[in-house]
Short mmCIF file of C-alpha atoms and ligand atoms in Angstrom, two decimals:
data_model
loop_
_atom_site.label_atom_id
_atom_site.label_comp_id
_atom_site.label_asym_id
_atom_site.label_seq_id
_atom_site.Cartn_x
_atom_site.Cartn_y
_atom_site.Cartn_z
CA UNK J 20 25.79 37.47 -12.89
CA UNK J 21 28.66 35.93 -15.29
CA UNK J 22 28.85 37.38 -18.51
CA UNK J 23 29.99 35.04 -21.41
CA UNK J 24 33.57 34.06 -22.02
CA UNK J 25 34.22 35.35 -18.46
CA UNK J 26 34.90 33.12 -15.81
CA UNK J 27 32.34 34.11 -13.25
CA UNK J 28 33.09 35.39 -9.34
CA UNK J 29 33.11 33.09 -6.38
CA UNK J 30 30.15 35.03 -4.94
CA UNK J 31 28.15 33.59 -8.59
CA UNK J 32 29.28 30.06 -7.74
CA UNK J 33 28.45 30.05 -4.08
CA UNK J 34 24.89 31.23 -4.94
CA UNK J 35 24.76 28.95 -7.89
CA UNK J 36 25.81 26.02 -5.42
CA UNK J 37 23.10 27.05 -2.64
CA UNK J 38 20.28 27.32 -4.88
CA UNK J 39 20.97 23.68 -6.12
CA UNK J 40 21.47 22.09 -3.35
CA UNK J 41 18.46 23.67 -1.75
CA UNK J 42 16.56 22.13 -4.61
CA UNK J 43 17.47 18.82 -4.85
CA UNK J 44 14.69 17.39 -2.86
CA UNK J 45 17.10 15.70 -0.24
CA UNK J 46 18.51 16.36 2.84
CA UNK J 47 21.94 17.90 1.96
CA UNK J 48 24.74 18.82 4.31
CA UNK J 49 28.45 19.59 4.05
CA UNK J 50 30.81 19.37 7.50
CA UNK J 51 34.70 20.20 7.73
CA UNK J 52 36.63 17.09 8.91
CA UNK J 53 35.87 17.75 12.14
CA UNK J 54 32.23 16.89 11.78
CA UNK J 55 31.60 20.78 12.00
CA UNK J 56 28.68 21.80 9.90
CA UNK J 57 29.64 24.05 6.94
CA UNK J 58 26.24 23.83 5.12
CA UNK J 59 22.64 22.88 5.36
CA UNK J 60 19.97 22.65 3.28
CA UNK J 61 16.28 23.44 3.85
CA UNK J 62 15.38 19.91 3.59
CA UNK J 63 17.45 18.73 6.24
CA UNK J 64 15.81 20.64 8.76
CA UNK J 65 13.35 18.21 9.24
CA UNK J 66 15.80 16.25 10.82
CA UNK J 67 17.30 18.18 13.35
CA UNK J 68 17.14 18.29 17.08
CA UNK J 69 16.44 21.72 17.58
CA UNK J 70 15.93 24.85 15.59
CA UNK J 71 19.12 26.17 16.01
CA UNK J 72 20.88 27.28 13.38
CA UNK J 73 22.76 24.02 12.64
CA UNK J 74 26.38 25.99 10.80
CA UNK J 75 28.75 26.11 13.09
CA UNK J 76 27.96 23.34 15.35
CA UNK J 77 29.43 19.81 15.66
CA UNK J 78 27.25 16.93 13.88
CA UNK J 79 25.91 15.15 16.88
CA UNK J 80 24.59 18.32 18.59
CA UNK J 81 22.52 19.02 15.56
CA UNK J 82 21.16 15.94 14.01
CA UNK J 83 17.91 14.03 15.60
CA UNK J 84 19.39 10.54 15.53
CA UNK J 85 23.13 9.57 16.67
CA UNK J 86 23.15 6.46 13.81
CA UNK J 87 23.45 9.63 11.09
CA UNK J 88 26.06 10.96 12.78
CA UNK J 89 27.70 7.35 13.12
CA UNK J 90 27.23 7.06 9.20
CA UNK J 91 29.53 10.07 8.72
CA UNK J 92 31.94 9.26 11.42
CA UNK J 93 32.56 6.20 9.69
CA UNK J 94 32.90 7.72 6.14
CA UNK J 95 36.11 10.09 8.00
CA UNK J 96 37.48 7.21 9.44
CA UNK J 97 37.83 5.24 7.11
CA UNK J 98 38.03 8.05 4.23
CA UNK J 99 35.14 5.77 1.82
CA UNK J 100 31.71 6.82 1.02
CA UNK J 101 29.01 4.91 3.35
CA UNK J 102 25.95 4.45 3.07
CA UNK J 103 22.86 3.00 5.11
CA UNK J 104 19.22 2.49 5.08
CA UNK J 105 17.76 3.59 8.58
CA UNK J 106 14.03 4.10 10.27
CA UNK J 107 14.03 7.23 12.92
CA UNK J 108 11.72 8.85 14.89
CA UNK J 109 11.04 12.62 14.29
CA UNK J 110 8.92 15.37 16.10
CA UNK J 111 6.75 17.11 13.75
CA UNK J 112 4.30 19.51 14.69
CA UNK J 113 3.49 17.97 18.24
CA UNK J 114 3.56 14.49 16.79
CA UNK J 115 6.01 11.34 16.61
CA UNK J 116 6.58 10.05 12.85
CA UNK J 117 8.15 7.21 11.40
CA UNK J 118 10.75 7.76 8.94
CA UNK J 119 12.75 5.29 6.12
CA UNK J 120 15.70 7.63 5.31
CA UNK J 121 18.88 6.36 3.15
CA UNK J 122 21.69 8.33 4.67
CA UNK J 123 24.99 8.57 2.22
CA UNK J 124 27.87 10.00 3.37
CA UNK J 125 31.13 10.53 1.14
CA UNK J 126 34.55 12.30 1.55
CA UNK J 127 34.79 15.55 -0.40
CA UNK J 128 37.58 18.15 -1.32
CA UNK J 129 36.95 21.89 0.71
CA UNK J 130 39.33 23.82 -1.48
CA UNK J 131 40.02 26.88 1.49
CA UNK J 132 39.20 24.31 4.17
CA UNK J 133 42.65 24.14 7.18
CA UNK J 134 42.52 20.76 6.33
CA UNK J 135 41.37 20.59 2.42
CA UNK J 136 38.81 18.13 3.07
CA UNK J 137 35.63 17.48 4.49
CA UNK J 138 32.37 15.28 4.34
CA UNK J 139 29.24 15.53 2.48
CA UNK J 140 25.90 13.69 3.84
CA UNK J 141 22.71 12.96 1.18
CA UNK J 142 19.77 12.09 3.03
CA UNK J 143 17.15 10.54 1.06
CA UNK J 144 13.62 10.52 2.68
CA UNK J 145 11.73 7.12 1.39
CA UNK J 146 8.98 7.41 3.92
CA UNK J 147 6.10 8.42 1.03
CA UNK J 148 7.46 5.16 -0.90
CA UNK J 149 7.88 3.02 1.77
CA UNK J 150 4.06 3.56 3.22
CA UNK J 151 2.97 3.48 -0.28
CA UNK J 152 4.71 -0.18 -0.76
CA UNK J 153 3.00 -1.04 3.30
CA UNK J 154 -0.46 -0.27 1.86
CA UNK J 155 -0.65 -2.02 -1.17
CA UNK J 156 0.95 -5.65 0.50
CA UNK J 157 -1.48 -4.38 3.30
CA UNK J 158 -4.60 -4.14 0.95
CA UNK J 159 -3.56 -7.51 -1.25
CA UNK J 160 -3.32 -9.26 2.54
CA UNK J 161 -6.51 -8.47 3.73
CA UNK J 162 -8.25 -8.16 0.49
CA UNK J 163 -6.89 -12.17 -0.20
CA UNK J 164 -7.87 -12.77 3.61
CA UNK J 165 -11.23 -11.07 3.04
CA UNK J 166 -12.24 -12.93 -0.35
CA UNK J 167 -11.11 -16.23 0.81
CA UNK J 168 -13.44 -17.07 4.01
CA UNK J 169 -16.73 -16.96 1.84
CA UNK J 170 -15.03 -18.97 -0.56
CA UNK J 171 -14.08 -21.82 1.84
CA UNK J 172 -17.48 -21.41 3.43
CA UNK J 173 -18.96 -22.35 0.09
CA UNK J 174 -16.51 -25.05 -1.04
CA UNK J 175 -16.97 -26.75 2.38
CA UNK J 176 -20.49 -26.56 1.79
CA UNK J 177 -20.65 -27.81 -1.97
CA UNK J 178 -18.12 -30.62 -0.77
CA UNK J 179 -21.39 -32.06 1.24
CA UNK J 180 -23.67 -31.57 -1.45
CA UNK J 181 -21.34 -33.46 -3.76
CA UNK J 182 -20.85 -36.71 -1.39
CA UNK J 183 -24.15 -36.94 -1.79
CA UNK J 184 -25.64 -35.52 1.33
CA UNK J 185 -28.76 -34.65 -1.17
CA UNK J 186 -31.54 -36.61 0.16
CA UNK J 187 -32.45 -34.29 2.22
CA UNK J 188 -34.61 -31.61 0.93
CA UNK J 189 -34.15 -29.26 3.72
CA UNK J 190 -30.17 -29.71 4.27
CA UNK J 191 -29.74 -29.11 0.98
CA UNK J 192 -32.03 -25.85 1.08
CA UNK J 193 -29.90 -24.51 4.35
CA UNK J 194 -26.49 -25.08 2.47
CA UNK J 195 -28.12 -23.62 -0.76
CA UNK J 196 -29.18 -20.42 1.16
CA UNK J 197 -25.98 -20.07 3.20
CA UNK J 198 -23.95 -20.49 0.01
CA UNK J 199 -26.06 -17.61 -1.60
CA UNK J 200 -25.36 -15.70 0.95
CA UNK J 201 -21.91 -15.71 0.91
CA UNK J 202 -21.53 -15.64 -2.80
CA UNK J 203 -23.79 -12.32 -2.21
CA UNK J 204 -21.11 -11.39 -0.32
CA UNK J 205 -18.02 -12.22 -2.45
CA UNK J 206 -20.14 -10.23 -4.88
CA UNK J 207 -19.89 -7.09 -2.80
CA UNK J 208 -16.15 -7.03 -1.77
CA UNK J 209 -15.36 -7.32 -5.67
CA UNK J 210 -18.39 -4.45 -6.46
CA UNK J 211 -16.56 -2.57 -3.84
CA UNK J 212 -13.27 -3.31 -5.03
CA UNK J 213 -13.62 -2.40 -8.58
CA UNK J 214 -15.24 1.36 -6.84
CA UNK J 215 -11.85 1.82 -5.16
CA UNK J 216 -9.97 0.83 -8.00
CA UNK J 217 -11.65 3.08 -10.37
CA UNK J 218 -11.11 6.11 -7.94
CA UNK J 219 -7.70 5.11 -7.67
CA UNK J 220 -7.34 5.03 -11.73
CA UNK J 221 -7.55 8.64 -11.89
CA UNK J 222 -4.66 8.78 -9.54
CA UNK J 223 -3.29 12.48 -8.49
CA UNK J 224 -5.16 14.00 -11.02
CA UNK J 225 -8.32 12.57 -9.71
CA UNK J 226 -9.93 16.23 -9.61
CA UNK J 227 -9.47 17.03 -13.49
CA UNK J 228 -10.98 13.65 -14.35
CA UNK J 229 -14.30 13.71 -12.47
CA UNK J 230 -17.04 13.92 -14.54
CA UNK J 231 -18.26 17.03 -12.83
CA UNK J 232 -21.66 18.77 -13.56
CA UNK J 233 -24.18 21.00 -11.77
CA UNK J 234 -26.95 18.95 -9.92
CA UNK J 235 -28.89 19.22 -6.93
CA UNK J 236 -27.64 17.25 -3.65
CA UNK J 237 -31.18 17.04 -1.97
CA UNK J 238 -32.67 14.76 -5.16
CA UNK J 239 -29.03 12.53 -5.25
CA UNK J 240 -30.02 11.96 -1.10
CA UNK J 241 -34.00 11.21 -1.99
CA UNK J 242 -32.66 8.85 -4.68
CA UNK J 243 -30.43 7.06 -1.97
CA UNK J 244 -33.38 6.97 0.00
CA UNK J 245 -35.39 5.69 -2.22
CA UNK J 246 -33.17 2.81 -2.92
CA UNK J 247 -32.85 2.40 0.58
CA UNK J 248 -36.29 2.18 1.48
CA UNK J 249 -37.21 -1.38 2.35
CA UNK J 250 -34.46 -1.35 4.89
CA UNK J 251 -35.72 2.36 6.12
CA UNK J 252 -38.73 0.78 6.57
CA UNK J 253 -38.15 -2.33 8.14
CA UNK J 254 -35.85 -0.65 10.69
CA UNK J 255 -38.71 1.74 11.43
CA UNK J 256 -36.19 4.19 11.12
CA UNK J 257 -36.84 7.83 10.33
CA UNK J 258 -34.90 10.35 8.18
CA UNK J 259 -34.70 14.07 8.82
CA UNK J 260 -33.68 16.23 5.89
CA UNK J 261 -31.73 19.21 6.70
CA UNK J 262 -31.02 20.79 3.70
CA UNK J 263 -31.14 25.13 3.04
CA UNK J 264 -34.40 26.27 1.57
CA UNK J 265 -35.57 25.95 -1.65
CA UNK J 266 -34.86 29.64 -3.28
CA UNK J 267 -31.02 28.63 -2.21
CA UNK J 268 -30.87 25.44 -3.20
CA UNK J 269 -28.32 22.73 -3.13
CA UNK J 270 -26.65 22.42 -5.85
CA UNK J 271 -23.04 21.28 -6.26
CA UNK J 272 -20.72 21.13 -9.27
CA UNK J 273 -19.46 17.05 -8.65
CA UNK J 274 -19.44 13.68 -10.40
CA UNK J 275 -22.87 12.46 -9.84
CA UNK J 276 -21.62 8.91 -9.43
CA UNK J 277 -18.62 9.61 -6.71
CA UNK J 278 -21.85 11.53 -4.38
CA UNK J 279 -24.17 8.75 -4.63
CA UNK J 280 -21.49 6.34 -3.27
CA UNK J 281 -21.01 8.59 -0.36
CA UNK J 282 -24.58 9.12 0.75
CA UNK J 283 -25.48 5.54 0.43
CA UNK J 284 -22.41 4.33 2.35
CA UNK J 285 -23.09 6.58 4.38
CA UNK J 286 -26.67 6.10 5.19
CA UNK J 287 -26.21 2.79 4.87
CA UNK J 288 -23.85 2.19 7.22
CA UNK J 289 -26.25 4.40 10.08
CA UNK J 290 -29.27 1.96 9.17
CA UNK J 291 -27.44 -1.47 9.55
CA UNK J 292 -24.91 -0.58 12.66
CA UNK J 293 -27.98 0.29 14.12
CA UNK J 294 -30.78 -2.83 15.76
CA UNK J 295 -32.23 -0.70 18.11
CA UNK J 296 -35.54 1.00 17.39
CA UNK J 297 -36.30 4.89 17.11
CA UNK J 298 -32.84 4.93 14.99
CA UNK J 299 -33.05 9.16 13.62
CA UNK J 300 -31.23 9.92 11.14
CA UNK J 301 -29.91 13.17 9.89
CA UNK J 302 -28.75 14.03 6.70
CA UNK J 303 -27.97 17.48 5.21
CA UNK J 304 -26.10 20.16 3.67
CA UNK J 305 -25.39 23.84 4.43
CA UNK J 306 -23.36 26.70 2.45
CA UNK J 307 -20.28 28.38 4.09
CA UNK J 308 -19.51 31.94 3.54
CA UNK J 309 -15.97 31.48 1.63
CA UNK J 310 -18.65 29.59 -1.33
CA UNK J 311 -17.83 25.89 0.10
CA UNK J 312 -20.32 24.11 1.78
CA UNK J 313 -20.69 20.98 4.72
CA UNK J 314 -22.59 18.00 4.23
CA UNK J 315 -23.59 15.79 7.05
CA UNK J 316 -24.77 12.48 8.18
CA UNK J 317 -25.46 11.78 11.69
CA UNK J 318 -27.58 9.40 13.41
CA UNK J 319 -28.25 8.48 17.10
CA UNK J 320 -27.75 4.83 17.09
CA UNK J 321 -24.63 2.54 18.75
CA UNK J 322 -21.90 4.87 17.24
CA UNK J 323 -18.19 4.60 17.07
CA UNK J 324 -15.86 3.38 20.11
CA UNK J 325 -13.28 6.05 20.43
CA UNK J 326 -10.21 4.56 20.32
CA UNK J 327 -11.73 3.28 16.42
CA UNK J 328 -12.62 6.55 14.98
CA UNK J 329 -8.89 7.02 13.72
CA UNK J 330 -9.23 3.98 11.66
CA UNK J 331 -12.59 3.54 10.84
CA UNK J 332 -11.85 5.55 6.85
CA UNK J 333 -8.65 2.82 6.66
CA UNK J 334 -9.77 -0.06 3.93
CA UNK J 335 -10.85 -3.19 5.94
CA UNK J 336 -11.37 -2.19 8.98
CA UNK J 337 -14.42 -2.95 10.95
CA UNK J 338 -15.12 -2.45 14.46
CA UNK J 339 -15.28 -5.64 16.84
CA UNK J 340 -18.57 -5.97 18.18
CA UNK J 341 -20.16 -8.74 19.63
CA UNK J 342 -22.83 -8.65 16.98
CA UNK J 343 -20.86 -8.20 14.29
CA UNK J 344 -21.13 -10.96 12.33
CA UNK J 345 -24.59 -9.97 12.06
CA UNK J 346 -23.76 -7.10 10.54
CA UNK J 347 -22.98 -7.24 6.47
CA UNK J 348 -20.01 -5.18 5.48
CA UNK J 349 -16.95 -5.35 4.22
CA UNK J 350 -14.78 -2.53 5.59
CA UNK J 351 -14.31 -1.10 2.28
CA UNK J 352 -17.26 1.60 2.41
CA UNK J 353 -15.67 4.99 4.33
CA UNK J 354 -12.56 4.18 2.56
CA UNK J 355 -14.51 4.30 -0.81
CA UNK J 356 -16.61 7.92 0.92
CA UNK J 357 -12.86 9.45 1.04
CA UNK J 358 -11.69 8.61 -1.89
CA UNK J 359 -14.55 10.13 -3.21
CA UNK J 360 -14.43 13.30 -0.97
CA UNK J 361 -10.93 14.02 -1.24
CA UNK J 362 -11.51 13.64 -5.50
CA UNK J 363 -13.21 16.92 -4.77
CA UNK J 364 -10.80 18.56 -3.04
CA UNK J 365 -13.21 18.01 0.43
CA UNK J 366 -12.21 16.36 3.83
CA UNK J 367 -14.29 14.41 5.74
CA UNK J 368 -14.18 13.85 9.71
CA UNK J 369 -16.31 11.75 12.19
CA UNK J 370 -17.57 12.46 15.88
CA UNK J 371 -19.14 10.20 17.67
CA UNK J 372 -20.60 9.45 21.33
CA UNK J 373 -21.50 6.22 21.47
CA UNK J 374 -25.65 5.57 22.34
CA UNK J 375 -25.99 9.61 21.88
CA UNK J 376 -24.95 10.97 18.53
CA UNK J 377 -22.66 9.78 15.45
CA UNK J 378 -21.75 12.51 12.94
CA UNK J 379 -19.80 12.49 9.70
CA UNK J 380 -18.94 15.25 8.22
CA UNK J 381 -17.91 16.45 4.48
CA UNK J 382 -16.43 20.00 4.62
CA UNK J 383 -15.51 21.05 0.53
CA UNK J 384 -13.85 24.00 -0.56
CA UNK J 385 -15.95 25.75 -3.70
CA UNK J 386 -16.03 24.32 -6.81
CA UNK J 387 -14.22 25.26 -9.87
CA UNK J 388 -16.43 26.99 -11.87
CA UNK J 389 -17.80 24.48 -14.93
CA UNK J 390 -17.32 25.49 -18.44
CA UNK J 391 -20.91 27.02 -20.21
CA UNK J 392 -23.14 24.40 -21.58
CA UNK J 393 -23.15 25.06 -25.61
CA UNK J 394 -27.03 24.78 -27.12
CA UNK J 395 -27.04 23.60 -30.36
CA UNK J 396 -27.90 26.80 -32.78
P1 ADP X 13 -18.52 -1.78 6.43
O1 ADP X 13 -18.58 -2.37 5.07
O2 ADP X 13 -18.13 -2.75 7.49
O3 ADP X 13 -19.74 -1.00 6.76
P2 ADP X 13 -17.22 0.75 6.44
O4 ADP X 13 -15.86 1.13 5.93
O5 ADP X 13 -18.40 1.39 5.76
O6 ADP X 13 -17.28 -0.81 6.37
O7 ADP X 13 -17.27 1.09 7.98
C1 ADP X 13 -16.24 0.69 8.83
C2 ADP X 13 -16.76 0.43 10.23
O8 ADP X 13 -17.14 1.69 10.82
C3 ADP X 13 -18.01 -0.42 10.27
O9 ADP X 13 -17.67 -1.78 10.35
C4 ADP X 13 -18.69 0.06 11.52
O10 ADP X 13 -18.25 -0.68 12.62
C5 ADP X 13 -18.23 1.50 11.70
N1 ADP X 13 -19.31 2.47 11.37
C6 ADP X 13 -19.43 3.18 10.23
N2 ADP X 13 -20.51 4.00 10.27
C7 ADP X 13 -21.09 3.79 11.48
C8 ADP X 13 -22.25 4.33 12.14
N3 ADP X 13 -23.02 5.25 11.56
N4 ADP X 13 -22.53 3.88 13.39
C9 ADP X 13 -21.74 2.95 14.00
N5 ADP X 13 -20.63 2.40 13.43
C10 ADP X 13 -20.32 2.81 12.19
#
């Protein structure tokens, strides 16, 4: 350690150094002028070809992409900082990703060094930002797109009414009726809209803002189902409860509000996919051993192609069918379940074999336990 009003040992700087620049958050290295690594950071790993130890080796064996390495080739040529926005590929885990990294690269002083100087290479990751900016233009696109076909479907329509096409009693019914209809449905994309938005609200600290509180998971279901009924019942559709007996219960500690989105979606979403009769539908809950518990949803109707069921959650997206303009919806429902789920710390997943069986599943860890309800004395 240095002790005041003495300057402190090389061995205190070096360490000093390290520990910073394995901090900083970017990628960080430091090469002699021969390209030859001196220093790397934690970070930077991500961004190397293989996991050998990267000191000691020249640039371009070590790093993923040759355009970094061309970044600090340039800087030594020319002896002036460079820097450059580029988009790699890297391996993670088994799987390719997409990153937006700003590579800077600037001459340094290597006090010891044969030569005296060297390089030093910042690597800023901007992937998070970058997908961040991708989904919001994403969701005003298609949100814009989404909001403005009912709206031209109705203006075309009140255009006829208003050059006078009123005469007839039963034109003027059909345009009324298709005009509700699609004002019903303007209606729902903003309903849904505003849903998203308030889970959103609560941003990273969703889980400290939920409204959470002890309540029973079986009566938030039969309340779904009860609003549900008419369609239940016009689908002929029947609805088995799976839920652990009664001296176990099923309560959860959640925001009331966030679980009946999720079931109805949910359960919605089985009963209108679904045109076929002797539609069964499944829906319950079971406790895991580490105090979690799994909720489920499954039905044995159409179900999900496979090469949709990675994007069915995304905001928007519906599958093509060749009914499915049949089919009300806006795309926005499993986007709003997630949101919801993952504000409780849960995950959910889908299975599906099309014709056979359709399962979504809510896996959440166990719940923080809720402060004691005070009785007034
Ligand atoms: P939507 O408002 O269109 O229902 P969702 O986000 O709720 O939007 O669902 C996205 C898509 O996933 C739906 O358009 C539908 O094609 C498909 N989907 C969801 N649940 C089921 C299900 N139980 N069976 C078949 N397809 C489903």
């Amino acid at each position: 350690m240095a002790d005041a009003g003495r300057a402190p040992e090389a061995g205190w700087w070096s360490d000093m150094l390290s520990s910073l620049l394995e901090g900083m958050g970017d990628a960080c290295l430091v090469t002699d002028d021969r390209l030859v690594v001196l220093f790397a950071n934690a970070e930077a790993a991500d961004l190397f070809r293989s996991p050998l130890r990267p000191v000691g080796r020249r640039l371009f064996e070590v790093l993923a992409d040759h355009r970094l390495t061309e970044v600090a080739e340039r800087c030594r040529r020319e002896q002036v900082p460079v820097e450059q926005s580029l988009q790699i590929v890297v391996h993670q885990g088994g799987h390719e990703r997409k990153k937006y990294l700003v590579v800077s690269a600037a001459p340094i002083r290597l006090p010891g060094a044969p030569s005296g100087h060297g390089l030093r290479l910042i690597i800023r990751d901007e992937t998070q930002q970058r997908e961040t900016e991708q989904i919001r233009k994403d969701f005003v696109a298609n949100a814009s797109h989404e909001l403005r076909t009912p709206l031209s479907i109705i203006n075309g329509y009140l255009e006829n009414l208003v050059e006078g096409d009123i005469d007839d009693p039963v034109m003027v019914q059909r345009s009324l009726l298709t005009m509700q209809k699609h004002s019903l449905r303007l209606a729902r994309i903003v309903e849904d809209m505003l849903t998203i938005s308030r889970f959103e609200s609560v941003g990273e600290e969703e889980a400290a803002d939920l409204k959470r509180s002890s309540f029973s998971v079986e009566e938030c279901v039969k309340d779904v189902l009860d609003r549900l009924h008419p369609v239940i019942q016009e689908k002929r559709a029947r609805v088995e409860m799976e839920f652990p007996p009664a001296e176990v219960g099923s309560r959860l500690a959640g925001d009331r509000f966030y679980w009946d989105q999720v079931f109805f979606n949910l359960i919605e979403n089985a009963l209108k996919e679904n045109q076929q009769p002797g539609l069964v539908i499944g829906v319950g809950m079971c406790h895991r051993p580490d105090g979690g518990c799994e909720l489920w949803v499954r039905d044995n109707g159409v179900g999900i192609p496979r090469a949709d069921l990675p994007f069915v959650f995304k905001r928007f997206y519906r599958v093509a069918k060749h009914h499915s303009q049949e089919i009300k919806g806006t795309g926005l429902g499993l986007s709003i379940v997630r949101r919801a789920v993952e504000a409780h710390g849960g995950e959910i997943s889908v299975d599906s074999t099309p014709g056979l069986r359709t399962q979504f599943t809510i896996t959440l860890p166990p719940a923080p336990a809720l402060p004691p309800v005070c009785s007034e004395p």
